[in-house]
Amino acid sequence: QGCTQKYIVKNYFYYYLFKFSAALGEEIFYITFLPFTYWNIDHSVSRRMIIVWSIVMYIGQVSKDILKWPRPLSPPVVKLEMRTNAEYGMPSTHAMAATAISFSFFIATMNQYKYPFELGLAAAFVFSTLVCLSRLYTGMHTVLDVIGGALMSAVLLVLLYPAWDTIDRLLLTSPFCPLFSIVVPLVLCYNYPKLDYYSPTRGDTTTILGAAAGATVGFWLNNQCAASAHTGTSVQPGLPLASSTMVFVLARFFTGILVVLLTRWLTKSVVLGVLGYRYQFPMGDLQARRRLEVEVPYKFVTYSCVGFTATVLVPLLHQLLGLL
């Protein structure tokens, strides 16, 4: 599994299009688009996307390790990615994430902002389709994996939509929200389905649930400290995107991303250092970092701090810098 096939790229347009599209279902997209939405567009839209994204991704990741359907055989397919090759294939969590994020964004904004319904629907469809096709092009999934992932995500969206407002209100106002948001994801991570060999699915799931937990605690804290600024309907951190200058948008984004990345690096280093001292392993020991007692706490703490920073500390910094 560590060997890659040699291949020749004959169509660079498709190659770069689908390599880019595949990245839209990975951490680099989550850590940029979701915070961008919170900082520059609408708090309520961002909250709903994070709720849907975390639930959909957890169910998708667990389903993979319960079903244990293999990825396409190579050969005949050529696999352009190796990191996720150790994971099982069904369902495609790229397809699930793309469908969940694009359509939850569309549903959450269609009644709050004036834009053509057909345009929003087409954009969500094109976004999710590109990500789905990228999984076929890169050789990581079968057609059935992709269709299954998209359908699962669509069903979950339909089931969650009627409860969006109720869930959102509870997350903002319930005194038990911080405890619930931390304890439940941690229990799910520690009781993740066990495999006969190491797979990055548990670590990726912990990353997602940790980020969602930190962000949820941030939502709750913001509401307690400034309820009038977080009413749960259409709350914006500054000027509306339509009237805000690109300078302010970019300044908020790059300032926020810099703080988020610094938080991730610093927290990861500290947590790994503490765990390394506790379990007697060097920070560079990859095998030790894959152990349950190390991987879950280090990824959960790291990304919960990232989520909390993105929703609480970064907006405070924006306010101090006069970017709101």
GROMACS .gro file of C-alpha atoms in nm:
model
  324
    1GLN     CA    1   0.000   0.000   0.000
    2GLY     CA    2   0.297   0.230   0.038
    3CYS     CA    3   0.384   0.207  -0.334
    4THR     CA    4   0.234   0.435  -0.594
    5GLN     CA    5   0.179   0.356  -0.959
    6LYS     CA    6   0.361   0.557  -1.219
    7TYR     CA    7   0.131   0.757  -1.440
    8ILE     CA    8   0.145   1.020  -1.711
    9VAL     CA    9  -0.086   1.321  -1.698
   10LYS     CA   10  -0.237   1.375  -2.042
   11ASN     CA   11  -0.500   1.634  -1.953
   12TYR     CA   12  -0.369   1.890  -1.709
   13PHE     CA   13  -0.702   2.073  -1.692
   14TYR     CA   14  -0.882   1.769  -1.548
   15TYR     CA   15  -0.583   1.677  -1.335
   16TYR     CA   16  -0.560   2.011  -1.154
   17LEU     CA   17  -0.937   2.065  -1.151
   18PHE     CA   18  -1.003   1.739  -0.969
   19LYS     CA   19  -0.698   1.762  -0.744
   20PHE     CA   20  -0.826   2.101  -0.635
   21SER     CA   21  -1.181   1.967  -0.602
   22ALA     CA   22  -1.056   1.684  -0.382
   23ALA     CA   23  -0.899   1.941  -0.149
   24LEU     CA   24  -1.246   2.095  -0.100
   25GLY     CA   25  -1.335   1.791   0.111
   26GLU     CA   26  -1.027   1.804   0.334
   27GLU     CA   27  -0.903   1.988   0.644
   28ILE     CA   28  -0.755   2.280   0.450
   29PHE     CA   29  -1.106   2.369   0.327
   30TYR     CA   30  -1.277   2.320   0.664
   31ILE     CA   31  -1.024   2.535   0.848
   32THR     CA   32  -1.066   2.821   0.598
   33PHE     CA   33  -1.424   2.823   0.468
   34LEU     CA   34  -1.612   2.761   0.794
   35PRO     CA   35  -1.426   3.036   0.986
   36PHE     CA   36  -1.454   3.269   0.684
   37THR     CA   37  -1.831   3.226   0.696
   38TYR     CA   38  -1.837   3.305   1.067
   39TRP     CA   39  -1.612   3.612   1.039
   40ASN     CA   40  -1.750   3.764   0.722
   41ILE     CA   41  -2.099   3.641   0.639
   42ASP     CA   42  -2.337   3.520   0.911
   43HIS     CA   43  -2.300   3.361   1.253
   44SER     CA   44  -2.622   3.162   1.232
   45VAL     CA   45  -2.531   3.017   0.892
   46SER     CA   46  -2.190   2.913   1.021
   47ARG     CA   47  -2.341   2.749   1.330
   48ARG     CA   48  -2.583   2.544   1.123
   49MET     CA   49  -2.313   2.431   0.882
   50ILE     CA   50  -2.086   2.322   1.167
   51ILE     CA   51  -2.369   2.128   1.334
   52VAL     CA   52  -2.457   1.947   1.011
   53TRP     CA   53  -2.095   1.893   0.910
   54SER     CA   54  -1.991   1.736   1.241
   55ILE     CA   55  -2.293   1.501   1.260
   56VAL     CA   56  -2.270   1.396   0.895
   57MET     CA   57  -1.895   1.336   0.911
   58TYR     CA   58  -1.913   1.134   1.232
   59ILE     CA   59  -2.180   0.905   1.089
   60GLY     CA   60  -1.988   0.873   0.764
   61GLN     CA   61  -1.656   0.788   0.929
   62VAL     CA   62  -1.813   0.532   1.163
   63SER     CA   63  -2.007   0.377   0.874
   64LYS     CA   64  -1.681   0.320   0.688
   65ASP     CA   65  -1.528   0.123   0.971
   66ILE     CA   66  -1.844  -0.076   1.035
   67LEU     CA   67  -1.914  -0.169   0.671
   68LYS     CA   68  -1.544  -0.225   0.588
   69TRP     CA   69  -1.594  -0.205   0.212
   70PRO     CA   70  -1.254  -0.188   0.038
   71ARG     CA   71  -1.144   0.093  -0.186
   72PRO     CA   72  -1.106   0.028  -0.563
   73LEU     CA   73  -0.828  -0.215  -0.651
   74SER     CA   74  -0.508  -0.065  -0.784
   75PRO     CA   75  -0.448  -0.179  -1.055
   76PRO     CA   76  -0.666  -0.134  -1.254
   77VAL     CA   77  -0.732   0.215  -1.110
   78VAL     CA   78  -0.447   0.459  -1.050
   79LYS     CA   79  -0.459   0.612  -0.703
   80LEU     CA   80  -0.340   0.971  -0.687
   81GLU     CA   81  -0.360   0.992  -0.307
   82MET     CA   82  -0.196   0.770  -0.048
   83ARG     CA   83  -0.281   0.919   0.292
   84THR     CA   84  -0.642   0.796   0.290
   85ASN     CA   85  -0.565   0.468   0.115
   86ALA     CA   86  -0.564   0.285   0.450
   87GLU     CA   87  -0.929   0.382   0.505
   88TYR     CA   88  -1.226   0.186   0.383
   89GLY     CA   89  -1.427   0.319   0.092
   90MET     CA   90  -1.801   0.311   0.158
   91PRO     CA   91  -1.936   0.578   0.198
   92SER     CA   92  -1.724   0.854   0.051
   93THR     CA   93  -1.692   1.110   0.330
   94HIS     CA   94  -1.566   1.365   0.075
   95ALA     CA   95  -1.901   1.329  -0.101
   96MET     CA   96  -2.084   1.350   0.231
   97ALA     CA   97  -1.898   1.661   0.346
   98ALA     CA   98  -1.934   1.840   0.012
   99THR     CA   99  -2.308   1.767  -0.004
  100ALA     CA  100  -2.366   1.864   0.359
  101ILE     CA  101  -2.169   2.190   0.349
  102SER     CA  102  -2.287   2.316   0.011
  103PHE     CA  103  -2.656   2.240   0.059
  104SER     CA  104  -2.670   2.343   0.426
  105PHE     CA  105  -2.513   2.677   0.323
  106PHE     CA  106  -2.770   2.712   0.046
  107ILE     CA  107  -3.067   2.620   0.269
  108ALA     CA  108  -2.949   2.844   0.555
  109THR     CA  109  -2.900   3.151   0.333
  110MET     CA  110  -3.182   3.127   0.077
  111ASN     CA  111  -3.436   3.293   0.307
  112GLN     CA  112  -3.194   3.546   0.458
  113TYR     CA  113  -3.023   3.691   0.151
  114LYS     CA  114  -3.160   3.804  -0.183
  115TYR     CA  115  -3.017   3.596  -0.465
  116PRO     CA  116  -3.177   3.382  -0.738
  117PHE     CA  117  -3.290   3.047  -0.599
  118GLU     CA  118  -3.175   2.869  -0.915
  119LEU     CA  119  -2.827   3.022  -0.886
  120GLY     CA  120  -2.783   2.903  -0.526
  121LEU     CA  121  -2.911   2.555  -0.608
  122ALA     CA  122  -2.683   2.530  -0.911
  123ALA     CA  123  -2.379   2.645  -0.709
  124ALA     CA  124  -2.444   2.383  -0.438
  125PHE     CA  125  -2.493   2.114  -0.703
  126VAL     CA  126  -2.177   2.207  -0.896
  127PHE     CA  127  -1.966   2.223  -0.579
  128SER     CA  128  -2.077   1.882  -0.451
  129THR     CA  129  -2.056   1.726  -0.799
  130LEU     CA  130  -1.697   1.843  -0.850
  131VAL     CA  131  -1.590   1.692  -0.518
  132CYS     CA  132  -1.773   1.366  -0.596
  133LEU     CA  133  -1.614   1.339  -0.942
  134SER     CA  134  -1.271   1.412  -0.794
  135ARG     CA  135  -1.296   1.094  -0.584
  136LEU     CA  136  -1.349   0.891  -0.900
  137TYR     CA  137  -1.072   1.069  -1.092
  138THR     CA  138  -0.818   1.020  -0.812
  139GLY     CA  139  -0.908   0.651  -0.790
  140MET     CA  140  -1.007   0.665  -0.425
  141HIS     CA  141  -1.372   0.560  -0.455
  142THR     CA  142  -1.612   0.363  -0.669
  143VAL     CA  143  -1.926   0.517  -0.818
  144LEU     CA  144  -2.129   0.334  -0.552
  145ASP     CA  145  -1.915   0.486  -0.272
  146VAL     CA  146  -1.979   0.836  -0.403
  147ILE     CA  147  -2.351   0.791  -0.467
  148GLY     CA  148  -2.392   0.625  -0.126
  149GLY     CA  149  -2.212   0.912   0.048
  150ALA     CA  150  -2.412   1.182  -0.128
  151LEU     CA  151  -2.743   1.004  -0.057
  152MET     CA  152  -2.657   0.948   0.310
  153SER     CA  153  -2.571   1.315   0.347
  154ALA     CA  154  -2.894   1.421   0.173
  155VAL     CA  155  -3.103   1.198   0.401
  156LEU     CA  156  -2.931   1.335   0.712
  157LEU     CA  157  -2.991   1.692   0.591
  158VAL     CA  158  -3.361   1.619   0.548
  159LEU     CA  159  -3.380   1.466   0.896
  160LEU     CA  160  -3.183   1.745   1.065
  161TYR     CA  161  -3.344   2.044   0.892
  162PRO     CA  162  -3.667   2.047   1.099
  163ALA     CA  163  -3.459   2.050   1.420
  164TRP     CA  164  -3.209   2.319   1.313
  165ASP     CA  165  -3.366   2.604   1.505
  166THR     CA  166  -3.427   2.394   1.816
  167ILE     CA  167  -3.069   2.261   1.822
  168ASP     CA  168  -2.930   2.608   1.758
  169ARG     CA  169  -3.136   2.760   2.039
  170LEU     CA  170  -3.031   2.490   2.286
  171LEU     CA  171  -2.663   2.530   2.195
  172LEU     CA  172  -2.685   2.903   2.258
  173THR     CA  173  -2.896   2.908   2.575
  174SER     CA  174  -2.874   2.577   2.762
  175PRO     CA  175  -2.654   2.592   3.075
  176PHE     CA  176  -2.553   2.233   3.000
  177CYS     CA  177  -2.422   2.313   2.651
  178PRO     CA  178  -2.047   2.337   2.738
  179LEU     CA  179  -2.051   2.010   2.933
  180PHE     CA  180  -2.254   1.831   2.667
  181SER     CA  181  -2.041   1.968   2.384
  182ILE     CA  182  -1.719   1.837   2.539
  183VAL     CA  183  -1.824   1.512   2.708
  184VAL     CA  184  -2.035   1.359   2.431
  185PRO     CA  185  -1.775   1.402   2.150
  186LEU     CA  186  -1.499   1.272   2.381
  187VAL     CA  187  -1.702   0.960   2.466
  188LEU     CA  188  -1.769   0.903   2.095
  189CYS     CA  189  -1.399   0.939   2.011
  190TYR     CA  190  -1.280   0.702   2.284
  191ASN     CA  191  -1.542   0.446   2.180
  192TYR     CA  192  -1.472   0.467   1.809
  193PRO     CA  193  -1.499   0.127   1.628
  194LYS     CA  194  -1.174  -0.069   1.661
  195LEU     CA  195  -0.993  -0.196   1.352
  196ASP     CA  196  -0.734  -0.471   1.301
  197TYR     CA  197  -0.485  -0.214   1.171
  198TYR     CA  198  -0.432   0.159   1.205
  199SER     CA  199  -0.651   0.386   0.996
  200PRO     CA  200  -0.660   0.767   1.003
  201THR     CA  201  -1.041   0.764   1.035
  202ARG     CA  202  -1.037   0.778   1.416
  203GLY     CA  203  -0.793   1.068   1.416
  204ASP     CA  204  -0.987   1.255   1.148
  205THR     CA  205  -1.311   1.201   1.336
  206THR     CA  206  -1.153   1.329   1.656
  207THR     CA  207  -1.031   1.636   1.469
  208ILE     CA  208  -1.381   1.711   1.339
  209LEU     CA  209  -1.559   1.652   1.669
  210GLY     CA  210  -1.295   1.848   1.859
  211ALA     CA  211  -1.326   2.150   1.629
  212ALA     CA  212  -1.705   2.137   1.650
  213ALA     CA  213  -1.692   2.105   2.031
  214GLY     CA  214  -1.465   2.407   2.070
  215ALA     CA  215  -1.673   2.612   1.829
  216THR     CA  216  -1.996   2.516   2.007
  217VAL     CA  217  -1.858   2.623   2.344
  218GLY     CA  218  -1.754   2.948   2.176
  219PHE     CA  219  -2.104   3.002   2.039
  220TRP     CA  220  -2.252   2.949   2.385
  221LEU     CA  221  -2.002   3.181   2.555
  222ASN     CA  222  -2.057   3.455   2.297
  223ASN     CA  223  -2.429   3.434   2.355
  224GLN     CA  224  -2.389   3.456   2.732
  225CYS     CA  225  -2.160   3.758   2.709
  226ALA     CA  226  -2.341   3.947   2.434
  227ALA     CA  227  -2.686   3.801   2.377
  228SER     CA  228  -2.797   4.092   2.163
  229ALA     CA  229  -2.518   4.022   1.916
  230HIS     CA  230  -2.610   3.655   1.878
  231THR     CA  231  -2.984   3.630   1.841
  232GLY     CA  232  -2.964   3.313   1.634
  233THR     CA  233  -3.131   3.447   1.321
  234SER     CA  234  -2.916   3.666   1.098
  235VAL     CA  235  -2.625   3.788   1.302
  236GLN     CA  236  -2.322   3.939   1.134
  237PRO     CA  237  -1.985   4.022   1.287
  238GLY     CA  238  -1.947   4.349   1.104
  239LEU     CA  239  -2.058   4.509   0.782
  240PRO     CA  240  -2.264   4.279   0.558
  241LEU     CA  241  -2.051   4.105   0.297
  242ALA     CA  242  -2.232   4.282   0.014
  243SER     CA  243  -2.132   4.627   0.140
  244SER     CA  244  -1.805   4.546   0.309
  245THR     CA  245  -1.493   4.638   0.117
  246MET     CA  246  -1.266   4.358   0.004
  247VAL     CA  247  -0.990   4.505   0.220
  248PHE     CA  248  -1.190   4.445   0.539
  249VAL     CA  249  -1.295   4.097   0.429
  250LEU     CA  250  -0.939   3.994   0.348
  251ALA     CA  251  -0.801   4.158   0.661
  252ARG     CA  252  -1.045   3.970   0.883
  253PHE     CA  253  -0.975   3.644   0.702
  254PHE     CA  254  -0.595   3.654   0.698
  255THR     CA  255  -0.570   3.787   1.054
  256GLY     CA  256  -0.804   3.515   1.174
  257ILE     CA  257  -0.634   3.234   0.984
  258LEU     CA  258  -0.294   3.341   1.115
  259VAL     CA  259  -0.424   3.326   1.474
  260VAL     CA  260  -0.597   2.992   1.412
  261LEU     CA  261  -0.285   2.832   1.262
  262LEU     CA  262  -0.069   2.970   1.544
  263THR     CA  263  -0.315   2.828   1.798
  264ARG     CA  264  -0.306   2.488   1.629
  265TRP     CA  265   0.074   2.477   1.622
  266LEU     CA  266   0.117   2.598   1.979
  267THR     CA  267  -0.154   2.376   2.130
  268LYS     CA  268  -0.037   2.070   1.940
  269SER     CA  269   0.321   2.121   2.059
  270VAL     CA  270   0.218   2.167   2.423
  271VAL     CA  271  -0.027   1.875   2.432
  272LEU     CA  272   0.213   1.638   2.256
  273GLY     CA  273   0.489   1.746   2.493
  274VAL     CA  274   0.271   1.672   2.798
  275LEU     CA  275   0.155   1.337   2.658
  276GLY     CA  276   0.510   1.247   2.556
  277TYR     CA  277   0.625   1.311   2.913
  278ARG     CA  278   0.331   1.113   3.053
  279TYR     CA  279   0.372   0.808   2.825
  280GLN     CA  280   0.750   0.835   2.770
  281PHE     CA  281   0.781   0.881   2.395
  282PRO     CA  282   0.954   1.144   2.177
  283MET     CA  283   0.732   1.391   1.992
  284GLY     CA  284   0.849   1.257   1.657
  285ASP     CA  285   0.739   0.899   1.732
  286LEU     CA  286   0.457   0.846   1.480
  287GLN     CA  287   0.360   0.504   1.613
  288ALA     CA  288   0.317   0.637   1.967
  289ARG     CA  289   0.102   0.924   1.840
  290ARG     CA  290  -0.134   0.670   1.681
  291ARG     CA  291  -0.214   0.504   2.014
  292LEU     CA  292  -0.565   0.565   2.146
  293GLU     CA  293  -0.451   0.723   2.472
  294VAL     CA  294  -0.237   0.971   2.277
  295GLU     CA  295  -0.419   1.037   1.949
  296VAL     CA  296  -0.761   1.117   2.093
  297PRO     CA  297  -0.657   1.369   2.362
  298TYR     CA  298  -0.394   1.544   2.150
  299LYS     CA  299  -0.622   1.591   1.849
  300PHE     CA  300  -0.933   1.668   2.052
  301VAL     CA  301  -0.764   1.930   2.270
  302THR     CA  302  -0.577   2.082   1.975
  303TYR     CA  303  -0.880   2.126   1.752
  304SER     CA  304  -1.123   2.221   2.028
  305CYS     CA  305  -0.882   2.508   2.101
  306VAL     CA  306  -0.883   2.590   1.728
  307GLY     CA  307  -1.265   2.599   1.724
  308PHE     CA  308  -1.282   2.810   2.038
  309THR     CA  309  -1.018   3.051   1.909
  310ALA     CA  310  -1.197   3.094   1.576
  311THR     CA  311  -1.532   3.177   1.738
  312VAL     CA  312  -1.425   3.378   2.045
  313LEU     CA  313  -1.069   3.506   2.037
  314VAL     CA  314  -1.047   3.598   1.669
  315PRO     CA  315  -1.365   3.814   1.673
  316LEU     CA  316  -1.229   3.989   1.984
  317LEU     CA  317  -0.905   4.056   1.798
  318HIS     CA  318  -1.101   4.187   1.498
  319GLN     CA  319  -1.279   4.426   1.732
  320LEU     CA  320  -0.955   4.547   1.887
  321LEU     CA  321  -0.803   4.604   1.543
  322GLY     CA  322  -1.111   4.792   1.423
  323LEU     CA  323  -1.191   4.537   1.153
  324LEU     CA  324  -1.562   4.506   1.240
   0.00000   0.00000   0.00000
